[in-house]
Amino acid sequence: MHEIHEGAAFRLTSGSLLFNVRNLFFRYSNDIPALFGVNADISPGDRIALVGKNGSGKTTLIKLLCGLLAPEDGEVRYKGKPLAGQRLEQARLELGVLFQDPDDQLFMHTVIEDAAFGPGQQGKSQKEAQLAAIKALHQVGLEKMAYKAPHNLSFGQKKRAALAGLLAMNPEVLLLDEPTANLDPNQEQVFLDLLKNFTGTLICISHDLIFLYELCDRAVVIDQGRIHHDYTLRELVSQRHTLREHGLDFSFRLVMTPSAPDPDSEVIENTLSQSAPASEKTEDPPIVELHGFQYRYPDGTLALQNVTFSIRKGERISIVGENGAGKSTLLSCLVGLLQGKGDYRFAGKTVTRKECKRLWRRVGIVFQDCADQLFCSSVKEELAFGLHRLGYSRSETEPRVCRALSMVRLEGFEDRVPLHLSGGERKRLALACVLIMEPELLILDEPTAGLDPQGEELLLNILYNLDVTLVLVSHDVFFMKELTRRTLVMHQGKILEDLPIQTFMQDDRLGDLNGLSYMYRLRSSRDIRILQHEHEHSHPHTHLHTHPHRHENLVHEHTHAHEHDHPHRFVHRHPGEEKKHDHMPRRYHHHDHSDHDRESHDHSHENNNTDK
Amino acid sequence: MHISDGVLPVSVTIGGYIAGAALAAWSARRTESEELPKVAVVTAAFFVASLIHIPLGPTSAHLLMPGLAGALLGPVAFLAISLGLLLQTLLFQFGGLTALGANALMMGLPAVACGWIFQKFKGKTQVGHAIAGGVTGASGTAMAAIFLALLLATGGEDFFGVAKVALLAHVPVIIVEGVVSAFTIGFLFRVKPALLESSFVRHQKTVND
Amino acid sequence: MVHISLWYLPLLVLLPLTVLAIIAVWLRRVAHRQSIAEEEPDWSVPALGDEEGGISPLHRWDVRCKIVTILGFSFVIASLGHLGPALTAVGISLIVSVISKVSLARVLFRLLALTGFLGMLVVVMPFTVPTHSGDTLVIFGNTDWLCLNLRGLLLSATISARAVAIALLMEPLFSTAPLPVTLHGLCRLGVPEMASQSVLLSYRYVHVFRHEARRMSAGMQVRGFRKRTDIQTLRTVAYFLGMLFVRSFERTERVFEAMRARGYRGRFPEPVELRMRTMDILMASVWLVAAAVLITYDRILF
């Protein structure tokens, strides 16, 4: 077990503490404990990133902090008093909690009524509450939607409306549970700006360490119900081994940074290998061919217009665009859930109404929320569902089920209940359900939504090794870059660009045009990469350490400083090329100094610490 | 099938309103008043579930689900069903505003009865649950159909024929309802048995994540 | 008694049914077209104006007055015993609908929802009503087991007219004020506050769950599920229901937590203050007169 250090750096004067959590223990009705022995101090103005694997107890901790759950043992003190009774009611009006699903939070009839709910509970008059609500809606940029019903908003708008409901209460503390999951980069930027300007205390759960890096100073790492680390976020991101240990290593994402546009040999090779077969076998029709395709919603709005593109067999393409650009509608058309107007050919054949209903045999799709896709009571049944529809017998399905499970690394899960699996496992199960049908075209809609970095990396590896024609819809530039070669940029139902991924990555203008601002991510990634920079090097440096040494007859031990030159493996930054090294603070290292104690040195033994 | 406006005698509709209101109040007492919002949200789920159509040969039927509502909600089911019917009137004009009380009695009383039956006979195994679920599902709908026939018959002998036809028309629905309920309860037993304990609002702890 | 030959039977039954079906299809088409034509309103202002800005007298009417009056009027309609007054009531309701400028599409959808139950009445009642002296019977050929009783037809027509008249009043009642205001009015009339809040909450989450259900059924479709009349379909539908319940019960808990986290302690804020003016009373009395006329027409003139 590695060392666990808690709160040492942050144990401040306890008089002004906001939260004081002591020895917290909690378990859900019949399960294993969700939290045990959690200690933490939170001071006003702290900006805390709460990180950990899926199911590590982060959400539970947040619920305990705002008094939605009562601890089984231990205590949460808020402003010096236990969180109960009067104090709890006061706390609820001062804390703002943003839950994962905005639909849970928008329970009133219109957006403005919802925003005014909190102030109303705070005892404000109707007029004041209304004003506070309008102000908050203005902050999140939804003043134009004030009287709209929440179910008519897009996902991003709902998320912002939910935040407005909290901001209207003018909270001292914001507790955020994955605030930016599934948001397009543009909306994420809105959140980031708002939260950066928020002056109170901030506690934020997220798997997106790059986002957290921009926002928070302090990192609290939870694993299996315990706090394992509590230190600065800069330290956390710089220690790859710690990240890896807690399933948080997102460093695989940092390998990119297209800021260094190196049109290396690989890229050239790719473009060559892509163009060559195209000219070679023109008789082989593309697997998907859309020409002048359009789709109109039943209510009349044009969701897709004049969409033209084609996908060749074995090609891997990605589709990007803001929330509501028409990506999901396009996918629904591709799998035959919706039928639009215009020319759609699948493997050379025009897709008619009749053909549309049979497309599911050839196209597989993994939805953004796998809860929409998994509905059986055992994993085996789930996988066999599609096969039975195709008329396979029981003996035929068995080996296929095993193969599909091993493909997604879920061996031995046959009899588990899909609903009881973790988020990452469910995602992979949904993928297996699609793969078992051996689709000619695989479509993934936001595959990384809600996964922790470990789950992401596993999924990435699985997808990387699949031999299939792939369409990936994602806001996640890294995934796009790793898995696909070509990108379609969508905006307001049209395809703006169709270009190689490398070109897309380097095109700043395009990012702005489409409102997809990836810039802060690039900047933060670069910062973190510098923090994580690690290699062996040697340079003279000063040590402080103790060891026994001899002076003639005298043997004694004391701390002293050395300067010597030897190689080190060390996380450090390079402010410039091969210039001076700047180590992170609080970094200790141990190494042997053989025969050091015999080295001659002289110092006066009156003041014990000047050695050479 | 819900009774439209203008079918029942006015005295019956008014009586239905009074009895319905009394029962709804009794039903609401069975839960913490602060927790009533939960009933409201659950009602929405049943509402959506009742919109699902199941093909029956050339036509299709939608599920009524008094049995399932009773099994999952217990006595609160009456309140939830009244609320759901009000919403149906508001949104779609299924069942009329004046006949609301009568409709609530017709669906709600079987639901409460079914809840009791289910809790009494569900046993401890998945099969036991499924069978109890199937029986309650079928009997709930059957009771509702009988209630419907009785209510129609209050209109006098002119309505007897309609009542008989309505009763007959429910026979396939009763079968479908029984089968679906059995499967649903069996599924829930495996996936989330906590839902099948009696009256959800009182016993269910906040289980999440 | 009227004797006609048997082959008229299919004609007499099928013809009205076909006409009804055609009307229903046409209504649906019109309703859809109407609902498309509506353009995106400006959401930065309240959807319906306050008392001053109301677009029709019904919009300006105090909700409490409106609820009591229209509900009372509906019961009066329900008590009408003859076709003439019932048709008059339909006329009144139509006029009210036009005055209150409600959306045609929504009115049509409401009427469409009635066709099932009323269709059954219209088809079944003429054949099942017991024969009284003085009834006109239409007997087909020389069958004695099947005769069409015109009194039954008249009765079912009266019922249908009553149902249509009341259904036509629902749009003017419910869509001339935002739902929260209408429900608040109900509270002020003695309905428990929690009941009306529950309606609002349910209304809100019906939409959420419908979206969820739609996504789930899409998820089933892409894996090859098609509804048929077989046990497999029933089993899959049951799983679908089970999932829907599991997800919605979980959501129920989350919603309740979110409410408590924002300081909910069993009370909701009041949406608006209501004021009753003489205009409101006057309007109510106009309705009262109409109701009285209808009853008199029904009881005395027949």
GROMACS .gro file of C-alpha atoms in nm, chain A residues 302-512:
model
  211
  302LEU     CA    1  -3.525   2.124  -4.067
  303ALA     CA    2  -3.281   1.912  -3.871
  304LEU     CA    3  -3.060   1.806  -4.159
  305GLN     CA    4  -3.019   1.979  -4.488
  306ASN     CA    5  -2.828   1.890  -4.798
  307VAL     CA    6  -2.608   1.637  -4.627
  308THR     CA    7  -2.367   1.477  -4.870
  309PHE     CA    8  -2.085   1.242  -4.782
  310SER     CA    9  -1.976   0.886  -4.817
  311ILE     CA   10  -1.793   0.634  -4.604
  312ARG     CA   11  -1.583   0.363  -4.760
  313LYS     CA   12  -1.550   0.020  -4.613
  314GLY     CA   13  -1.300   0.011  -4.330
  315GLU     CA   14  -1.288   0.385  -4.297
  316ARG     CA   15  -1.307   0.550  -3.956
  317ILE     CA   16  -1.465   0.889  -3.943
  318SER     CA   17  -1.569   1.125  -3.667
  319ILE     CA   18  -1.845   1.383  -3.658
  320VAL     CA   19  -1.817   1.698  -3.451
  321GLY     CA   20  -2.051   1.985  -3.390
  322GLU     CA   21  -2.218   2.179  -3.112
  323ASN     CA   22  -2.506   2.030  -2.909
  324GLY     CA   23  -2.805   2.039  -3.140
  325ALA     CA   24  -2.608   2.052  -3.465
  326GLY     CA   25  -2.799   1.751  -3.594
  327LYS     CA   26  -2.543   1.481  -3.522
  328SER     CA   27  -2.782   1.253  -3.336
  329THR     CA   28  -3.050   1.299  -3.601
  330LEU     CA   29  -2.799   1.202  -3.866
  331LEU     CA   30  -2.711   0.888  -3.672
  332SER     CA   31  -3.079   0.798  -3.633
  333CYS     CA   32  -3.115   0.829  -4.009
  334LEU     CA   33  -2.809   0.613  -4.068
  335VAL     CA   34  -2.947   0.327  -3.857
  336GLY     CA   35  -3.292   0.363  -4.005
  337LEU     CA   36  -3.476   0.492  -3.698
  338LEU     CA   37  -3.572   0.798  -3.896
  339GLN     CA   38  -3.629   0.825  -4.263
  340GLY     CA   39  -3.535   1.145  -4.435
  341LYS     CA   40  -3.564   1.270  -4.788
  342GLY     CA   41  -3.288   1.243  -5.042
  343ASP     CA   42  -3.052   0.977  -5.154
  344TYR     CA   43  -2.923   0.729  -4.897
  345ARG     CA   44  -2.739   0.427  -5.028
  346PHE     CA   45  -2.612   0.154  -4.804
  347ALA     CA   46  -2.348  -0.065  -4.967
  348GLY     CA   47  -2.459   0.059  -5.304
  349LYS     CA   48  -2.829  -0.007  -5.261
  350THR     CA   49  -3.079   0.271  -5.213
  351VAL     CA   50  -3.239   0.253  -4.871
  352THR     CA   51  -3.612   0.238  -4.921
  353ARG     CA   52  -3.873   0.248  -4.650
  354LYS     CA   53  -3.871  -0.129  -4.638
  355GLU     CA   54  -3.495  -0.147  -4.638
  356CYS     CA   55  -3.487   0.109  -4.358
  357LYS     CA   56  -3.651  -0.135  -4.119
  358ARG     CA   57  -3.389  -0.397  -4.194
  359LEU     CA   58  -3.087  -0.174  -4.152
  360TRP     CA   59  -3.044  -0.279  -3.789
  361ARG     CA   60  -2.898  -0.607  -3.911
  362ARG     CA   61  -2.609  -0.427  -4.076
  363VAL     CA   62  -2.558  -0.112  -3.868
  364GLY     CA   63  -2.485  -0.115  -3.499
  365ILE     CA   64  -2.511   0.188  -3.273
  366VAL     CA   65  -2.400   0.246  -2.915
  367PHE     CA   66  -2.604   0.524  -2.760
  368GLN     CA   67  -2.473   0.797  -2.541
  369ASP     CA   68  -2.666   0.669  -2.239
  370CYS     CA   69  -2.642   0.293  -2.229
  371ALA     CA   70  -2.940   0.276  -1.992
  372ASP     CA   71  -3.144   0.335  -2.309
  373GLN     CA   72  -3.003   0.024  -2.463
  374LEU     CA   73  -2.980  -0.234  -2.187
  375PHE     CA   74  -3.309  -0.376  -2.070
  376CYS     CA   75  -3.268  -0.745  -1.996
  377SER     CA   76  -3.223  -0.907  -1.659
  378SER     CA   77  -2.898  -1.085  -1.737
  379VAL     CA   78  -2.593  -1.010  -1.947
  380LYS     CA   79  -2.637  -1.334  -2.141
  381GLU     CA   80  -2.994  -1.254  -2.232
  382GLU     CA   81  -2.896  -0.904  -2.327
  383LEU     CA   82  -2.635  -1.027  -2.573
  384ALA     CA   83  -2.860  -1.295  -2.716
  385PHE     CA   84  -3.149  -1.057  -2.772
  386GLY     CA   85  -3.047  -0.944  -3.117
  387LEU     CA   86  -2.933  -1.291  -3.223
  388HIS     CA   87  -3.269  -1.442  -3.134
  389ARG     CA   88  -3.431  -1.176  -3.348
  390LEU     CA   89  -3.217  -1.302  -3.634
  391GLY     CA   90  -3.338  -1.654  -3.562
  392TYR     CA   91  -3.024  -1.806  -3.416
  393SER     CA   92  -3.068  -2.112  -3.201
  394ARG     CA   93  -2.952  -2.138  -2.845
  395SER     CA   94  -2.651  -2.353  -2.930
  396GLU     CA   95  -2.537  -2.104  -3.192
  397THR     CA   96  -2.559  -1.806  -2.963
  398GLU     CA   97  -2.358  -1.952  -2.677
  399PRO     CA   98  -2.011  -1.934  -2.836
  400ARG     CA   99  -2.088  -1.596  -2.986
  401VAL     CA  100  -2.181  -1.458  -2.645
  402CYS     CA  101  -1.852  -1.578  -2.502
  403ARG     CA  102  -1.657  -1.428  -2.787
  404ALA     CA  103  -1.834  -1.095  -2.762
  405LEU     CA  104  -1.773  -1.078  -2.389
  406SER     CA  105  -1.406  -1.151  -2.425
  407MET     CA  106  -1.385  -0.885  -2.694
  408VAL     CA  107  -1.489  -0.621  -2.442
  409ARG     CA  108  -1.303  -0.782  -2.149
  410LEU     CA  109  -1.614  -0.886  -1.960
  411GLU     CA  110  -1.538  -1.256  -1.940
  412GLY     CA  111  -1.745  -1.439  -1.683
  413PHE     CA  112  -2.016  -1.175  -1.664
  414GLU     CA  113  -2.283  -1.392  -1.828
  415ASP     CA  114  -2.516  -1.416  -1.531
  416ARG     CA  115  -2.473  -1.069  -1.388
  417VAL     CA  116  -2.755  -0.815  -1.400
  418PRO     CA  117  -2.673  -0.537  -1.646
  419LEU     CA  118  -2.825  -0.273  -1.421
  420HIS     CA  119  -2.590  -0.366  -1.138
  421LEU     CA  120  -2.273  -0.317  -1.341
  422SER     CA  121  -2.056  -0.008  -1.317
  423GLY     CA  122  -2.074   0.267  -1.576
  424GLY     CA  123  -1.769   0.152  -1.767
  425GLU     CA  124  -1.881  -0.211  -1.768
  426ARG     CA  125  -2.225  -0.116  -1.892
  427LYS     CA  126  -2.074   0.083  -2.174
  428ARG     CA  127  -1.864  -0.212  -2.279
  429LEU     CA  128  -2.165  -0.442  -2.251
  430ALA     CA  129  -2.362  -0.213  -2.481
  431LEU     CA  130  -2.071  -0.228  -2.721
  432ALA     CA  131  -2.067  -0.608  -2.699
  433CYS     CA  132  -2.439  -0.622  -2.774
  434VAL     CA  133  -2.368  -0.438  -3.095
  435LEU     CA  134  -2.052  -0.626  -3.187
  436ILE     CA  135  -2.217  -0.963  -3.145
  437MET     CA  136  -2.434  -0.879  -3.445
  438GLU     CA  137  -2.117  -0.831  -3.652
  439PRO     CA  138  -2.229  -0.500  -3.795
  440GLU     CA  139  -2.086  -0.369  -4.118
  441LEU     CA  140  -2.095  -0.021  -3.975
  442LEU     CA  141  -2.039   0.067  -3.609
  443ILE     CA  142  -2.168   0.397  -3.476
  444LEU     CA  143  -2.067   0.537  -3.140
  445ASP     CA  144  -2.248   0.834  -2.991
  446GLU     CA  145  -2.035   1.004  -2.726
  447PRO     CA  146  -1.875   0.684  -2.601
  448THR     CA  147  -1.672   0.852  -2.328
  449ALA     CA  148  -1.963   1.028  -2.155
  450GLY     CA  149  -1.950   0.958  -1.783
  451LEU     CA  150  -1.651   0.723  -1.792
  452ASP     CA  151  -1.358   0.761  -1.558
  453PRO     CA  152  -1.014   0.786  -1.717
  454GLN     CA  153  -0.941   0.421  -1.656
  455GLY     CA  154  -1.262   0.319  -1.826
  456GLU     CA  155  -1.185   0.552  -2.111
  457GLU     CA  156  -0.845   0.404  -2.166
  458LEU     CA  157  -0.982   0.051  -2.169
  459LEU     CA  158  -1.256   0.145  -2.413
  460LEU     CA  159  -1.004   0.318  -2.631
  461ASN     CA  160  -0.788   0.008  -2.646
  462ILE     CA  161  -1.084  -0.212  -2.735
  463LEU     CA  162  -1.203   0.020  -3.007
  464TYR     CA  163  -0.855   0.069  -3.139
  465ASN     CA  164  -0.815  -0.298  -3.212
  466LEU     CA  165  -1.153  -0.350  -3.375
  467ASP     CA  166  -1.161  -0.414  -3.743
  468VAL     CA  167  -1.476  -0.233  -3.846
  469THR     CA  168  -1.605   0.068  -4.031
  470LEU     CA  169  -1.656   0.328  -3.763
  471VAL     CA  170  -1.850   0.649  -3.719
  472LEU     CA  171  -1.770   0.832  -3.398
  473VAL     CA  172  -1.965   1.127  -3.267
  474SER     CA  173  -1.782   1.301  -2.990
  475HIS     CA  174  -1.678   1.626  -2.831
  476ASP     CA  175  -1.366   1.453  -2.721
  477VAL     CA  176  -1.091   1.561  -2.956
  478PHE     CA  177  -0.848   1.312  -2.816
  479PHE     CA  178  -1.071   1.016  -2.889
  480MET     CA  179  -1.138   1.145  -3.236
  481LYS     CA  180  -0.772   1.183  -3.302
  482GLU     CA  181  -0.688   0.838  -3.177
  483LEU     CA  182  -0.966   0.648  -3.347
  484THR     CA  183  -1.049   0.825  -3.669
  485ARG     CA  184  -0.880   0.964  -3.972
  486ARG     CA  185  -1.143   1.190  -4.114
  487THR     CA  186  -1.377   1.445  -3.959
  488LEU     CA  187  -1.710   1.587  -4.063
  489VAL     CA  188  -1.784   1.922  -3.903
  490MET     CA  189  -2.156   1.979  -3.860
  491HIS     CA  190  -2.331   2.303  -3.782
  492GLN     CA  191  -2.705   2.371  -3.777
  493GLY     CA  192  -2.793   2.061  -3.972
  494LYS     CA  193  -2.535   2.106  -4.244
  495ILE     CA  194  -2.196   1.956  -4.302
  496LEU     CA  195  -1.955   2.244  -4.312
  497GLU     CA  196  -1.632   2.061  -4.372
  498ASP     CA  197  -1.511   1.716  -4.452
  499LEU     CA  198  -1.141   1.694  -4.387
  500PRO     CA  199  -0.858   1.477  -4.255
  501ILE     CA  200  -0.833   1.481  -3.879
  502GLN     CA  201  -0.484   1.631  -3.882
  503THR     CA  202  -0.606   1.932  -4.075
  504PHE     CA  203  -0.898   1.971  -3.837
  505MET     CA  204  -0.674   1.958  -3.534
  506GLN     CA  205  -0.453   2.233  -3.665
  507ASP     CA  206  -0.723   2.463  -3.787
  508ASP     CA  207  -0.788   2.724  -3.521
  509ARG     CA  208  -1.016   2.922  -3.746
  510LEU     CA  209  -1.246   2.625  -3.785
  511GLY     CA  210  -1.270   2.576  -3.412
  512ASP     CA  211  -1.382   2.935  -3.369
   0.00000   0.00000   0.00000
